[in-house]
Coordinates of N, CA and C in Angstrom, one line a residue:
X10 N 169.2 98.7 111.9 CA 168.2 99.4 112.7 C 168.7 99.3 114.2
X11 N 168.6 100.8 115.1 CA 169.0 100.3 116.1 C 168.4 99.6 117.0
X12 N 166.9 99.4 116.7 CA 166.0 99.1 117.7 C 166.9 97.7 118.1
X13 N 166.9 96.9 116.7 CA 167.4 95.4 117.1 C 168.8 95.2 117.6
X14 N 169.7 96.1 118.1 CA 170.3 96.2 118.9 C 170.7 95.9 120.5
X15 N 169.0 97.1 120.4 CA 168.4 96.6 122.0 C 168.3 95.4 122.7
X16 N 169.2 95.3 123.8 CA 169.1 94.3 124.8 C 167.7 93.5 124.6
X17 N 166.3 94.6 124.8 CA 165.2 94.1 124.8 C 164.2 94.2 123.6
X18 N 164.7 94.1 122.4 CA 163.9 94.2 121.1 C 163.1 92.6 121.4
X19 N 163.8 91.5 121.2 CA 163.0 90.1 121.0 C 162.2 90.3 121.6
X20 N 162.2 91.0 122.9 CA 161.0 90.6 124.0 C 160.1 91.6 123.6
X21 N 160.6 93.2 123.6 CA 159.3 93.9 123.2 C 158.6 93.4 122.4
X22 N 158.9 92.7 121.1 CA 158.6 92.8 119.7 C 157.4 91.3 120.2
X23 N 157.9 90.7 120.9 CA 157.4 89.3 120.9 C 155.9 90.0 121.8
X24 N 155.9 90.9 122.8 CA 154.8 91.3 123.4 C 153.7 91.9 122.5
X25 N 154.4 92.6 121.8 CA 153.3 93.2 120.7 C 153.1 92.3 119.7
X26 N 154.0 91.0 119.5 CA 153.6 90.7 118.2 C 154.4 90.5 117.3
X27 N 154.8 91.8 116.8 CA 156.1 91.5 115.9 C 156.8 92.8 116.2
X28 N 158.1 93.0 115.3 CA 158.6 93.9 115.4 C 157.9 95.2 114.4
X29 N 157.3 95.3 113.5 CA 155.9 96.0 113.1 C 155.1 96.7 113.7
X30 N 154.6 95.6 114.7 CA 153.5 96.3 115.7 C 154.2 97.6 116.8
X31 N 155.6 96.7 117.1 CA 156.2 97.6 118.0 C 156.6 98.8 117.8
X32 N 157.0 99.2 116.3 CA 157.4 100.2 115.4 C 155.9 101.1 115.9
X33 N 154.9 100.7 115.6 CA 153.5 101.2 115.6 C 153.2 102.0 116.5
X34 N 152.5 100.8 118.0 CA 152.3 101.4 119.2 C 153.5 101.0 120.2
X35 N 154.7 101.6 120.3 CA 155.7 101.3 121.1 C 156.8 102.9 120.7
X36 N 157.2 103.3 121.9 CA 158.5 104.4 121.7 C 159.5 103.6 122.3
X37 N 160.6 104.0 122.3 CA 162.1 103.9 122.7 C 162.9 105.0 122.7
X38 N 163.7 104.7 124.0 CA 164.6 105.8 124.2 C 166.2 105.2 124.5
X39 N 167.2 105.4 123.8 CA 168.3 104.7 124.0 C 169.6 105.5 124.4
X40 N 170.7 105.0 125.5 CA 171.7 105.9 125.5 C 172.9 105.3 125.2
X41 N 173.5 105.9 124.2 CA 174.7 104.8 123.7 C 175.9 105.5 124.2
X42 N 176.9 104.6 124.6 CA 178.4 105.3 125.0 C 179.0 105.5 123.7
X43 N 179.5 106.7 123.3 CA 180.0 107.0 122.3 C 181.4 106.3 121.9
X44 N 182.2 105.7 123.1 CA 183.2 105.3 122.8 C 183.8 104.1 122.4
X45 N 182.4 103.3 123.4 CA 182.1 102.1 122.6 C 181.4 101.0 121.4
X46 N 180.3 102.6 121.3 CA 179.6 101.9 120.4 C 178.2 101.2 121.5
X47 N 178.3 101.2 122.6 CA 177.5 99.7 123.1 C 176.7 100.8 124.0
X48 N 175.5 100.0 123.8 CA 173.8 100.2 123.9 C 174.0 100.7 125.7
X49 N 174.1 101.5 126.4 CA 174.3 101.9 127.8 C 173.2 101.4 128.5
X50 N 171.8 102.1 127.8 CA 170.4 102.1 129.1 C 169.7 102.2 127.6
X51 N 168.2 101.7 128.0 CA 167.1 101.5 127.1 C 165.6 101.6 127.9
X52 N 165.2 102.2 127.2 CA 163.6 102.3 128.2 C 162.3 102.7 126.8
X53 N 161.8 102.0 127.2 CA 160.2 101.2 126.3 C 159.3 101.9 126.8
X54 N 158.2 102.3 125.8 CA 156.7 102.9 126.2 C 156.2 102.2 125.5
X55 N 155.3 101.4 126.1 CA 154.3 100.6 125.0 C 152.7 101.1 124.9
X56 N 152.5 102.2 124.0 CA 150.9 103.4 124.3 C 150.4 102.4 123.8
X57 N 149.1 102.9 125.0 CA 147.6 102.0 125.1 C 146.4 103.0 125.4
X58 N 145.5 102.8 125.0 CA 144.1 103.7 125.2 C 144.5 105.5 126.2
X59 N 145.4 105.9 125.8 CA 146.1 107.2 126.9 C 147.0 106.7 128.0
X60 N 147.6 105.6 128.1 CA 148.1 105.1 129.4 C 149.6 104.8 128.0
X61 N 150.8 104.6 129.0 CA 152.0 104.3 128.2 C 152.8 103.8 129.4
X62 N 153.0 102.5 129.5 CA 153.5 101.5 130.2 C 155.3 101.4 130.0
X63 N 156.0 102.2 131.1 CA 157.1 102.0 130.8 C 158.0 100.9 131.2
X64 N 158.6 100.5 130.4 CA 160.3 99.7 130.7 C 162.0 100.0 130.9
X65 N 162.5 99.8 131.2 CA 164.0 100.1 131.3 C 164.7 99.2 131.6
X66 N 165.9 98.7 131.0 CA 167.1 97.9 131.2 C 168.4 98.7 130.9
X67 N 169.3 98.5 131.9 CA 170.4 99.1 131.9 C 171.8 98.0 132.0
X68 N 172.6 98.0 130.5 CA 173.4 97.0 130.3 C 174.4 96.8 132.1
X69 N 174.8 96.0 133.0 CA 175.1 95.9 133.8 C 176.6 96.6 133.7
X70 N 177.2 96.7 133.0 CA 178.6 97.3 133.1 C 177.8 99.0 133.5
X71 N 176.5 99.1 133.1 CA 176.7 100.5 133.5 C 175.6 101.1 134.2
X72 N 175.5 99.9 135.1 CA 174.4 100.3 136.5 C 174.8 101.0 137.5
X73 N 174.4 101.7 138.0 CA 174.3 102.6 139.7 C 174.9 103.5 138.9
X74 N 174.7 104.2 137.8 CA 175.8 105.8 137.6 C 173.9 106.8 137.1
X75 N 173.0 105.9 137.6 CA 172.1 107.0 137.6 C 171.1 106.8 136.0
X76 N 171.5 105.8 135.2 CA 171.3 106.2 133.3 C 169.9 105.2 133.6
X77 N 169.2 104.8 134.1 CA 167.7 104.4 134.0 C 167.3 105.7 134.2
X78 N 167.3 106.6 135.7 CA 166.6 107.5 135.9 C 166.8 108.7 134.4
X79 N 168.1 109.1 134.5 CA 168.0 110.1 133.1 C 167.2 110.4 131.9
X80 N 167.3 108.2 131.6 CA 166.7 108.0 129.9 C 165.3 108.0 130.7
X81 N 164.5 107.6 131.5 CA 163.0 107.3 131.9 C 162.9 109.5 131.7
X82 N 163.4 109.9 133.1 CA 163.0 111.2 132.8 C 162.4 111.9 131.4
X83 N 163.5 111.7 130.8 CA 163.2 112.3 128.9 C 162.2 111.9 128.4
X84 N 161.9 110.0 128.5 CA 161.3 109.5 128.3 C 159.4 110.1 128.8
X85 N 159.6 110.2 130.0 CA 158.0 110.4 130.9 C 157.5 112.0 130.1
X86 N 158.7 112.8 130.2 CA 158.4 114.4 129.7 C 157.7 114.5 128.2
X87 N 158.4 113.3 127.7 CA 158.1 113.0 126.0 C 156.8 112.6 126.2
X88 N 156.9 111.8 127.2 CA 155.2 110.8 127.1 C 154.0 111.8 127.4
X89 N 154.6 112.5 128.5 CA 153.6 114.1 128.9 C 153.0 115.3 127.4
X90 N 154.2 115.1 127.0 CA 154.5 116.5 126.3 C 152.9 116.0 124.9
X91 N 152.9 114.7 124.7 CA 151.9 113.9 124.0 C 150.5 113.4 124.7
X92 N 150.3 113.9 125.7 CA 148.9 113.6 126.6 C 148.8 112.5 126.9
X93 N 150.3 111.7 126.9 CA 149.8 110.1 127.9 C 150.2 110.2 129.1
X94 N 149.8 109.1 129.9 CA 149.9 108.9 131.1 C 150.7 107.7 131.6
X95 N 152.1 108.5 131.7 CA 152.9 107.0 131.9 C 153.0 106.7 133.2
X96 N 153.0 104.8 133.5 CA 152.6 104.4 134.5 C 153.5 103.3 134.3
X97 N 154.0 102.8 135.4 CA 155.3 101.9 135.8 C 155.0 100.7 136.5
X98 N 155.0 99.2 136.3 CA 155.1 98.4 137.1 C 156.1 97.6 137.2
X99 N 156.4 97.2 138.5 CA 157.7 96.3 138.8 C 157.2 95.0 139.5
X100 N 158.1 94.2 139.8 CA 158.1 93.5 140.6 C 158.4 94.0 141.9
X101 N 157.6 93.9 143.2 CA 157.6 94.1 144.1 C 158.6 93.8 145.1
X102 N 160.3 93.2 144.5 CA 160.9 93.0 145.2 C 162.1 93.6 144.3
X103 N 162.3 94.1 143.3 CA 163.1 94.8 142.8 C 163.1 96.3 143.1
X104 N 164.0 96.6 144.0 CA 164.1 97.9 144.6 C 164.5 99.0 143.7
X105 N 165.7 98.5 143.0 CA 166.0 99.4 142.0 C 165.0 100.0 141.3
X106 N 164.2 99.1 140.6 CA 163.4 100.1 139.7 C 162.0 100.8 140.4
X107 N 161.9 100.5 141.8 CA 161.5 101.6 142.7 C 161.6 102.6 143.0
X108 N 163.2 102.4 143.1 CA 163.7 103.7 143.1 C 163.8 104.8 141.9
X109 N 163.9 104.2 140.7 CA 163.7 105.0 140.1 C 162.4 105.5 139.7
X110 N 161.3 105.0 139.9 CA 160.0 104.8 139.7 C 159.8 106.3 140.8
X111 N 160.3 106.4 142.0 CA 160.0 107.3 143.0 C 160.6 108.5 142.4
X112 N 161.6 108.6 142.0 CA 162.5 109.7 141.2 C 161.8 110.7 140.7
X113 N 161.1 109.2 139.4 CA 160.3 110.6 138.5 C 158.7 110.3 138.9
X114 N 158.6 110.1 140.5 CA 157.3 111.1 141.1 C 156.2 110.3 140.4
X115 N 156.5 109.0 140.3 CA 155.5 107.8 140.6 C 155.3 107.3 142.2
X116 N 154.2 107.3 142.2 CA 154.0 106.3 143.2 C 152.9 105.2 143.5
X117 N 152.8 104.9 143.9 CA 152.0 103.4 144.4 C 150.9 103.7 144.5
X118 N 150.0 103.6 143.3 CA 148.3 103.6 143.3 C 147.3 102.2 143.2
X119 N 148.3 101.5 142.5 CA 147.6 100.3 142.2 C 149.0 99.0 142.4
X120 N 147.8 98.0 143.1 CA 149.1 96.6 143.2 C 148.1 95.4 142.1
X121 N 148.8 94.8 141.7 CA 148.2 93.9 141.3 C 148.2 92.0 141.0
X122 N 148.2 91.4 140.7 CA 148.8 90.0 140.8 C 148.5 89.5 139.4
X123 N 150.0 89.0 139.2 CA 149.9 88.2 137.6 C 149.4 86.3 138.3
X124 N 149.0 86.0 136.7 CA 148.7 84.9 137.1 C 149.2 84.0 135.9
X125 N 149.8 82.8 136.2 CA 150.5 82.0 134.9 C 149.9 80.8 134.8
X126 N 150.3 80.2 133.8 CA 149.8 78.8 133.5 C 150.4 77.6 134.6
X127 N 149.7 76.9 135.0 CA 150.6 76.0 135.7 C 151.3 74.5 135.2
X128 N 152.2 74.5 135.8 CA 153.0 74.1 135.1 C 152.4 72.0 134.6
X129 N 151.3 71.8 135.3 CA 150.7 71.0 135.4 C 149.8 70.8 134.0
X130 N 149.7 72.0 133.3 CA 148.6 72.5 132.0 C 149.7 72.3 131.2
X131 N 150.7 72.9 131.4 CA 151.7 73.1 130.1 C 151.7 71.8 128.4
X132 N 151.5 70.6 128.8 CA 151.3 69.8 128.0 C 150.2 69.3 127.9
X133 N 148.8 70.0 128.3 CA 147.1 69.8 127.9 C 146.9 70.1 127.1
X134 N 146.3 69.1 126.3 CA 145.2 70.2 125.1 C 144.1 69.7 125.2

């Protein structure tokens, strides 16, 4: 299957649950180089109540030639063409995926703050 190819199968699969769930509520869009065989760019929608939360990773041998913005584009038009509403969050210091976030005509409606376990809890019960 190619999903489990993907750079980021463990992790999607582990967010939803399993690889099942992700099959379910989750799309993928993938660009492979034909000459190698090897996974180029990958971008995730994970649909939720009309909202579809996108991701992208682009294998590092083949960053800056543009292949986040291309696979996201297809990706957002697909998410449109189905009446969701795809919506992007980054980390507020990674530029890159700002930039491509601004590309396809997202912009900055909502900020928000994650919050983690500290590391002080980690061995409470």
């Amino acid at each position: 299957m190619l999903f489990r190819r993907c750079q980021w199968s463990g992790f999607m699969s582990s967010i939803l649950g399993s690889e099942a769930n992700f099959m379910e509520r989750a799309s993928a869009f993938v660009l492979i180089d034909q000459d190698s065989d090897t996974i180029a760019s990958e971008a995730f929608a994970i649909r939720s109540r009309g909202f579809a939360e996108i991701a992208v990773v682009t294998n590092p041998i083949y960053q800056g030639r543009g292949l986040s913005t291309l696979l996201c584009s297809q990706l957002v038009q697909w998410l449109m063409d189905r009446d969701l509403q795809p919506i992007w969050s980054c980390d507020e210091t990674n530029a890159a995926s700002w930039r491509v976030a601004e590309k396809l005509g997202m912009d900055l409606s909502v900020s928000y703050t994650f919050f983690k376990r500290a590391a002080h809890f980690a061995n409470a019960r």
